[in-house]
Amino acid sequence: MIEYLYVISWFFTIEVIGLITYPIVSFMCGNVHDKGYSISKILGLVLLTFISWILALFHICKFGSINVLISIFLLILLSVLIINHNKIDIIKLLKQNKNIIIKSELVFIAAFVIFLIIFSKNPNISYAYSEDFMDYGFIKSILRTEYLPPPDIWYAGTTLPYYYGVHLIVAILTLLSNVPTFISYNLGGVMNFALAALASYGIGYNLTKSSFYGILTALFVTFIGFFSGFLQLSLFLFPDLGTIIEYRHVDVQNIFEWFRNYPFYEIGRIIPYSMVFYNGSVLLQGDIHGNVVSIPFQVAFISYIYGNIVKGTFFNTADRFNQIVKFLILSIFLGFFILINPWNYPTYVFFTGFVIFLTIFKNINSKEAFIATFSKNKSILFEYLLTIGFLSVILYSGHIILSSSTSFSGIGLIGGKTELFDFLEIFLLFIFIMITFIWFLFQKHLSEIICIILLSFVLAWLSGFQILIITIPLILIPAFGILTITNNGHENIKYILLLIITGALLCLFCEFFYVDDIFGFPYHRMNTLLKIYTEVWIFFGIASACSLYFILRDFSFPSIFKNRYNTIKTIWLLMVIFLIVASTISPLAMSLSLTNGKNTLYGKPPDLDTLNGLDYLMEERPWDMSAIAWIEENIDGNHIILEAPGKCYTYSSRVSALTGLSTVIGWTSHELTWRGHGSQVNIRKDDTDLIYNTTDNNNAIKLLEKYNVDFIFIGELEKEKYSNDGLQKFSGYPEYYMLIYENECVSIYEVI
């Protein structure tokens, strides 16, 4: 029963934040159909987190309940100022938009409940093939800290060299809702999907004026998966296809068992030496990780600048107060990606520039008019771009200076060449719909289209980059269309074309460039594809769902569903239906496998009905968990605790991860990734081993003082790894070590 109260408290907290922010977003996006309601919760989280972060970063107010309450007050104050200055009638606003508000809330509630059920069946905050331990530890560290950035739980004595914005969001909501962290972690994952579905529904609805296509947009962006699922199922049904389809055959009795035992972890390996995931798969896994939690914020940003710039009065605000507020909020929102997932920031800087450019030239349909308008507005164009870009960096400069990882060494050239079949296996549904959309928009310009297609084939043949066959047409034809199209409703069509161009440009970037990090050849572009293809999925997903609306509803251009080419029409429609169904196989099977199957990849078999993410460890590691519960109850604030060095994706570094206390060295591979090979990771590992193993207490004391260790944890892992003689010294020198906790398998000493 108590867990239901936690769920209600969490849900109510999000709703209140959204209501506080609705007047702000309705003022910014007042010309779109939902008045920005679908992104009010997300914008509220952005502003609330930003205020709280500023207060703690600049030591204005310690992070904690008071900090968060002050931030809520300041958010309310901003909302009231905008209401009063612009004479917004809140009651009238709510009454006029009650229908879309109700529809939006139904989408949010449905998505929230669906994922609540899924997560309650498999809630494990686990360590195998997951970064749950890391993400949970970051949240616990933030909740223990007084000021930001938080301490690095796995590199004691330093602050976190990683983007921690998503963890800060969950920490803030944990404080506001008064939900235990081992439950709020899972509620954060549930919220993440619900917000992504709501924001996707909103942008789809605003671009098409249709709730159906809003829901379809949410399905495409947040749930639908790779064509791989269909291939995997085909291999099970027809094992002889094993010579063609390179997936593992699942040896089960029937198709129902196949869905319950779906090997979903194989889908990320489509492109050799890389990992790519569709959004639904990472949302289902529930990690509170930057590239996962940023999904709803990316969708919301796309929706926000559509409402604020394309449909809004961003360029025509004479009121000085309103102009400052609009610039400030847009800059806060754009810069927020630096805090939650810096990989997204360059993309949305360029996308913002594209949208501003599109808006300035939205009524241009000739070369002469374009040149004249550019000459007249070029100073405004660059002034706006520079101001927004500059502000977004300055506002988050504290994070850039204090928390930037040193493991990235620049941009590398020619990261690899993605095979065309692999690319289609990932984006087939979206590409099929977008190509159809482009064809029927510009079929009157047949000669130009043929030239572009021929160019793409020639470039692909000469360079060896196979996906140029697709990406070049998806860039050049829509770009041509943006400059020429004058159809009724052309603003929305142009925005969809811009989404297509941006997604295709990102795909092209991944072919010619990669972010040079710790992963060496041939895995050098693994991170680049993993992070950027998530962005591509969002751009293509929104564009594809909304493109279907314009294709099927015959909105101002020749339709394929009018008395001609009946055979082609039927085949095309059946293909779309088939691809949609085929693309739902993987996420549907993954959902069933996680909730009702026997898949133990992420820890204990999913037979639970709880949101307690640590419940399974109480059975698997009861002595550790009893000691960790004691630490949570009796040790406040930031301290350094010694435990055995950790190895990623194993049950290790568990004390630091589950309490938020820092340890000398945790998951070594992750610290090497963040800090580079020139760090002290291996020295710290050797020093920790020596502290535990040495029988010379003087050496141990010197090293404990070197790292300012406050507590020493001796559990099952330490007893398995280190010599008994070395461990006995802690009980043999009571003048140096005070035993403060003990159970059958665990001892905790305080260094005196």
Short mmCIF file of N, CA, C and O in Angstrom, two decimals, residues 270-274 414-423 459-468 507 510-513 521-522 524-525 529 533:
data_model
loop_
_atom_site.label_atom_id
_atom_site.label_comp_id
_atom_site.label_asym_id
_atom_site.label_seq_id
_atom_site.Cartn_x
_atom_site.Cartn_y
_atom_site.Cartn_z
N ILE A 270 23.75 -4.31 -34.59
CA ILE A 270 23.49 -4.36 -36.04
C ILE A 270 24.72 -3.90 -36.82
O ILE A 270 25.15 -4.55 -37.76
N ILE A 271 25.26 -2.74 -36.45
CA ILE A 271 26.44 -2.21 -37.12
C ILE A 271 27.68 -2.77 -36.42
O ILE A 271 27.82 -2.62 -35.20
N PRO A 272 28.57 -3.44 -37.12
CA PRO A 272 29.74 -4.07 -36.49
C PRO A 272 30.55 -3.07 -35.65
O PRO A 272 30.73 -1.92 -36.04
N TYR A 273 31.02 -3.53 -34.49
CA TYR A 273 31.87 -2.77 -33.58
C TYR A 273 31.19 -1.52 -33.04
O TYR A 273 31.86 -0.57 -32.62
N SER A 274 29.87 -1.51 -33.05
CA SER A 274 29.12 -0.36 -32.56
C SER A 274 27.89 -0.84 -31.81
O SER A 274 27.54 -2.03 -31.86
N ILE A 414 36.64 9.97 -40.96
CA ILE A 414 36.31 8.68 -41.56
C ILE A 414 36.23 7.59 -40.48
O ILE A 414 37.11 6.74 -40.33
N GLY A 415 35.15 7.65 -39.72
CA GLY A 415 34.98 6.69 -38.64
C GLY A 415 34.68 5.29 -39.13
O GLY A 415 35.05 4.31 -38.50
N GLY A 416 34.01 5.17 -40.24
CA GLY A 416 33.65 3.86 -40.75
C GLY A 416 32.61 4.01 -41.83
O GLY A 416 32.14 5.11 -42.13
N LYS A 417 32.24 2.91 -42.43
CA LYS A 417 31.26 2.92 -43.50
C LYS A 417 30.13 1.96 -43.16
O LYS A 417 30.33 0.75 -43.12
N THR A 418 28.96 2.53 -42.92
CA THR A 418 27.80 1.71 -42.57
C THR A 418 27.24 1.05 -43.81
O THR A 418 27.00 1.71 -44.82
N GLU A 419 27.02 -0.26 -43.72
CA GLU A 419 26.45 -0.99 -44.84
C GLU A 419 24.99 -0.56 -45.05
O GLU A 419 24.26 -0.31 -44.08
N LEU A 420 24.59 -0.48 -46.29
CA LEU A 420 23.23 -0.03 -46.62
C LEU A 420 22.18 -0.93 -45.98
O LEU A 420 21.17 -0.43 -45.45
N PHE A 421 22.41 -2.25 -46.01
CA PHE A 421 21.43 -3.17 -45.42
C PHE A 421 21.29 -2.93 -43.91
O PHE A 421 20.18 -2.95 -43.38
N ASP A 422 22.41 -2.70 -43.23
CA ASP A 422 22.36 -2.42 -41.79
C ASP A 422 21.59 -1.13 -41.52
O ASP A 422 20.80 -1.05 -40.57
N PHE A 423 21.84 -0.13 -42.34
CA PHE A 423 21.16 1.16 -42.18
C PHE A 423 19.65 1.01 -42.38
O PHE A 423 18.85 1.56 -41.61
N LEU A 459 28.10 9.30 -56.13
CA LEU A 459 28.92 9.59 -54.95
C LEU A 459 29.11 8.35 -54.09
O LEU A 459 30.19 8.11 -53.55
N ALA A 460 28.05 7.56 -53.96
CA ALA A 460 28.16 6.31 -53.18
C ALA A 460 29.13 5.35 -53.83
O ALA A 460 29.93 4.69 -53.15
N TRP A 461 29.07 5.25 -55.15
CA TRP A 461 29.96 4.33 -55.88
C TRP A 461 31.41 4.79 -55.80
O TRP A 461 32.32 3.99 -55.57
N LEU A 462 31.65 6.10 -55.95
CA LEU A 462 33.01 6.61 -55.93
C LEU A 462 33.64 6.56 -54.54
O LEU A 462 34.83 6.29 -54.39
N SER A 463 32.83 6.84 -53.52
CA SER A 463 33.38 6.95 -52.15
C SER A 463 33.30 5.65 -51.37
O SER A 463 34.05 5.46 -50.41
N GLY A 464 32.39 4.77 -51.74
CA GLY A 464 32.20 3.54 -50.96
C GLY A 464 31.25 3.70 -49.79
O GLY A 464 30.99 2.75 -49.06
N PHE A 465 30.72 4.92 -49.58
CA PHE A 465 29.76 5.16 -48.50
C PHE A 465 28.36 4.85 -49.04
O PHE A 465 27.72 5.68 -49.69
N GLN A 466 27.88 3.66 -48.74
CA GLN A 466 26.64 3.17 -49.35
C GLN A 466 25.41 3.98 -48.97
O GLN A 466 24.50 4.15 -49.79
N ILE A 467 25.38 4.50 -47.75
CA ILE A 467 24.15 5.18 -47.32
C ILE A 467 23.97 6.54 -47.97
O ILE A 467 22.94 7.18 -47.78
N LEU A 468 24.95 6.99 -48.76
CA LEU A 468 24.76 8.23 -49.52
C LEU A 468 23.60 8.10 -50.49
O LEU A 468 22.97 9.10 -50.85
N CYS A 507 23.15 11.47 -39.81
CA CYS A 507 23.61 10.17 -40.34
C CYS A 507 24.88 10.35 -41.15
O CYS A 507 25.83 9.54 -41.05
N CYS A 510 27.97 10.85 -39.00
CA CYS A 510 28.48 9.61 -38.41
C CYS A 510 29.29 8.78 -39.39
O CYS A 510 30.05 7.89 -38.97
N GLU A 511 29.14 9.05 -40.68
CA GLU A 511 29.93 8.34 -41.68
C GLU A 511 31.32 8.95 -41.84
O GLU A 511 32.31 8.24 -42.02
N PHE A 512 31.38 10.26 -41.78
CA PHE A 512 32.64 10.95 -42.07
C PHE A 512 33.42 11.36 -40.82
O PHE A 512 34.61 11.63 -40.90
N PHE A 513 32.74 11.43 -39.68
CA PHE A 513 33.39 11.89 -38.46
C PHE A 513 33.02 10.98 -37.29
O PHE A 513 32.03 10.26 -37.33
N PHE A 521 40.34 1.76 -32.11
CA PHE A 521 39.92 1.03 -33.30
C PHE A 521 39.80 -0.48 -32.99
O PHE A 521 40.63 -1.00 -32.24
N PRO A 522 38.79 -1.18 -33.45
CA PRO A 522 37.74 -0.76 -34.39
C PRO A 522 36.46 -0.26 -33.73
O PRO A 522 35.44 -0.10 -34.39
N HIS A 524 36.06 2.67 -32.38
CA HIS A 524 36.28 4.09 -32.21
C HIS A 524 35.03 4.94 -32.42
O HIS A 524 34.94 6.04 -31.89
N ARG A 525 34.06 4.46 -33.17
CA ARG A 525 32.86 5.28 -33.36
C ARG A 525 31.64 4.71 -32.64
O ARG A 525 30.50 5.08 -32.93
N LEU A 529 27.90 6.67 -32.68
CA LEU A 529 26.68 6.09 -33.21
C LEU A 529 25.62 5.91 -32.13
O LEU A 529 24.44 6.19 -32.34
N TYR A 533 22.58 8.41 -33.09
CA TYR A 533 21.44 7.72 -33.71
C TYR A 533 20.17 7.85 -32.87
O TYR A 533 19.06 7.73 -33.39
#
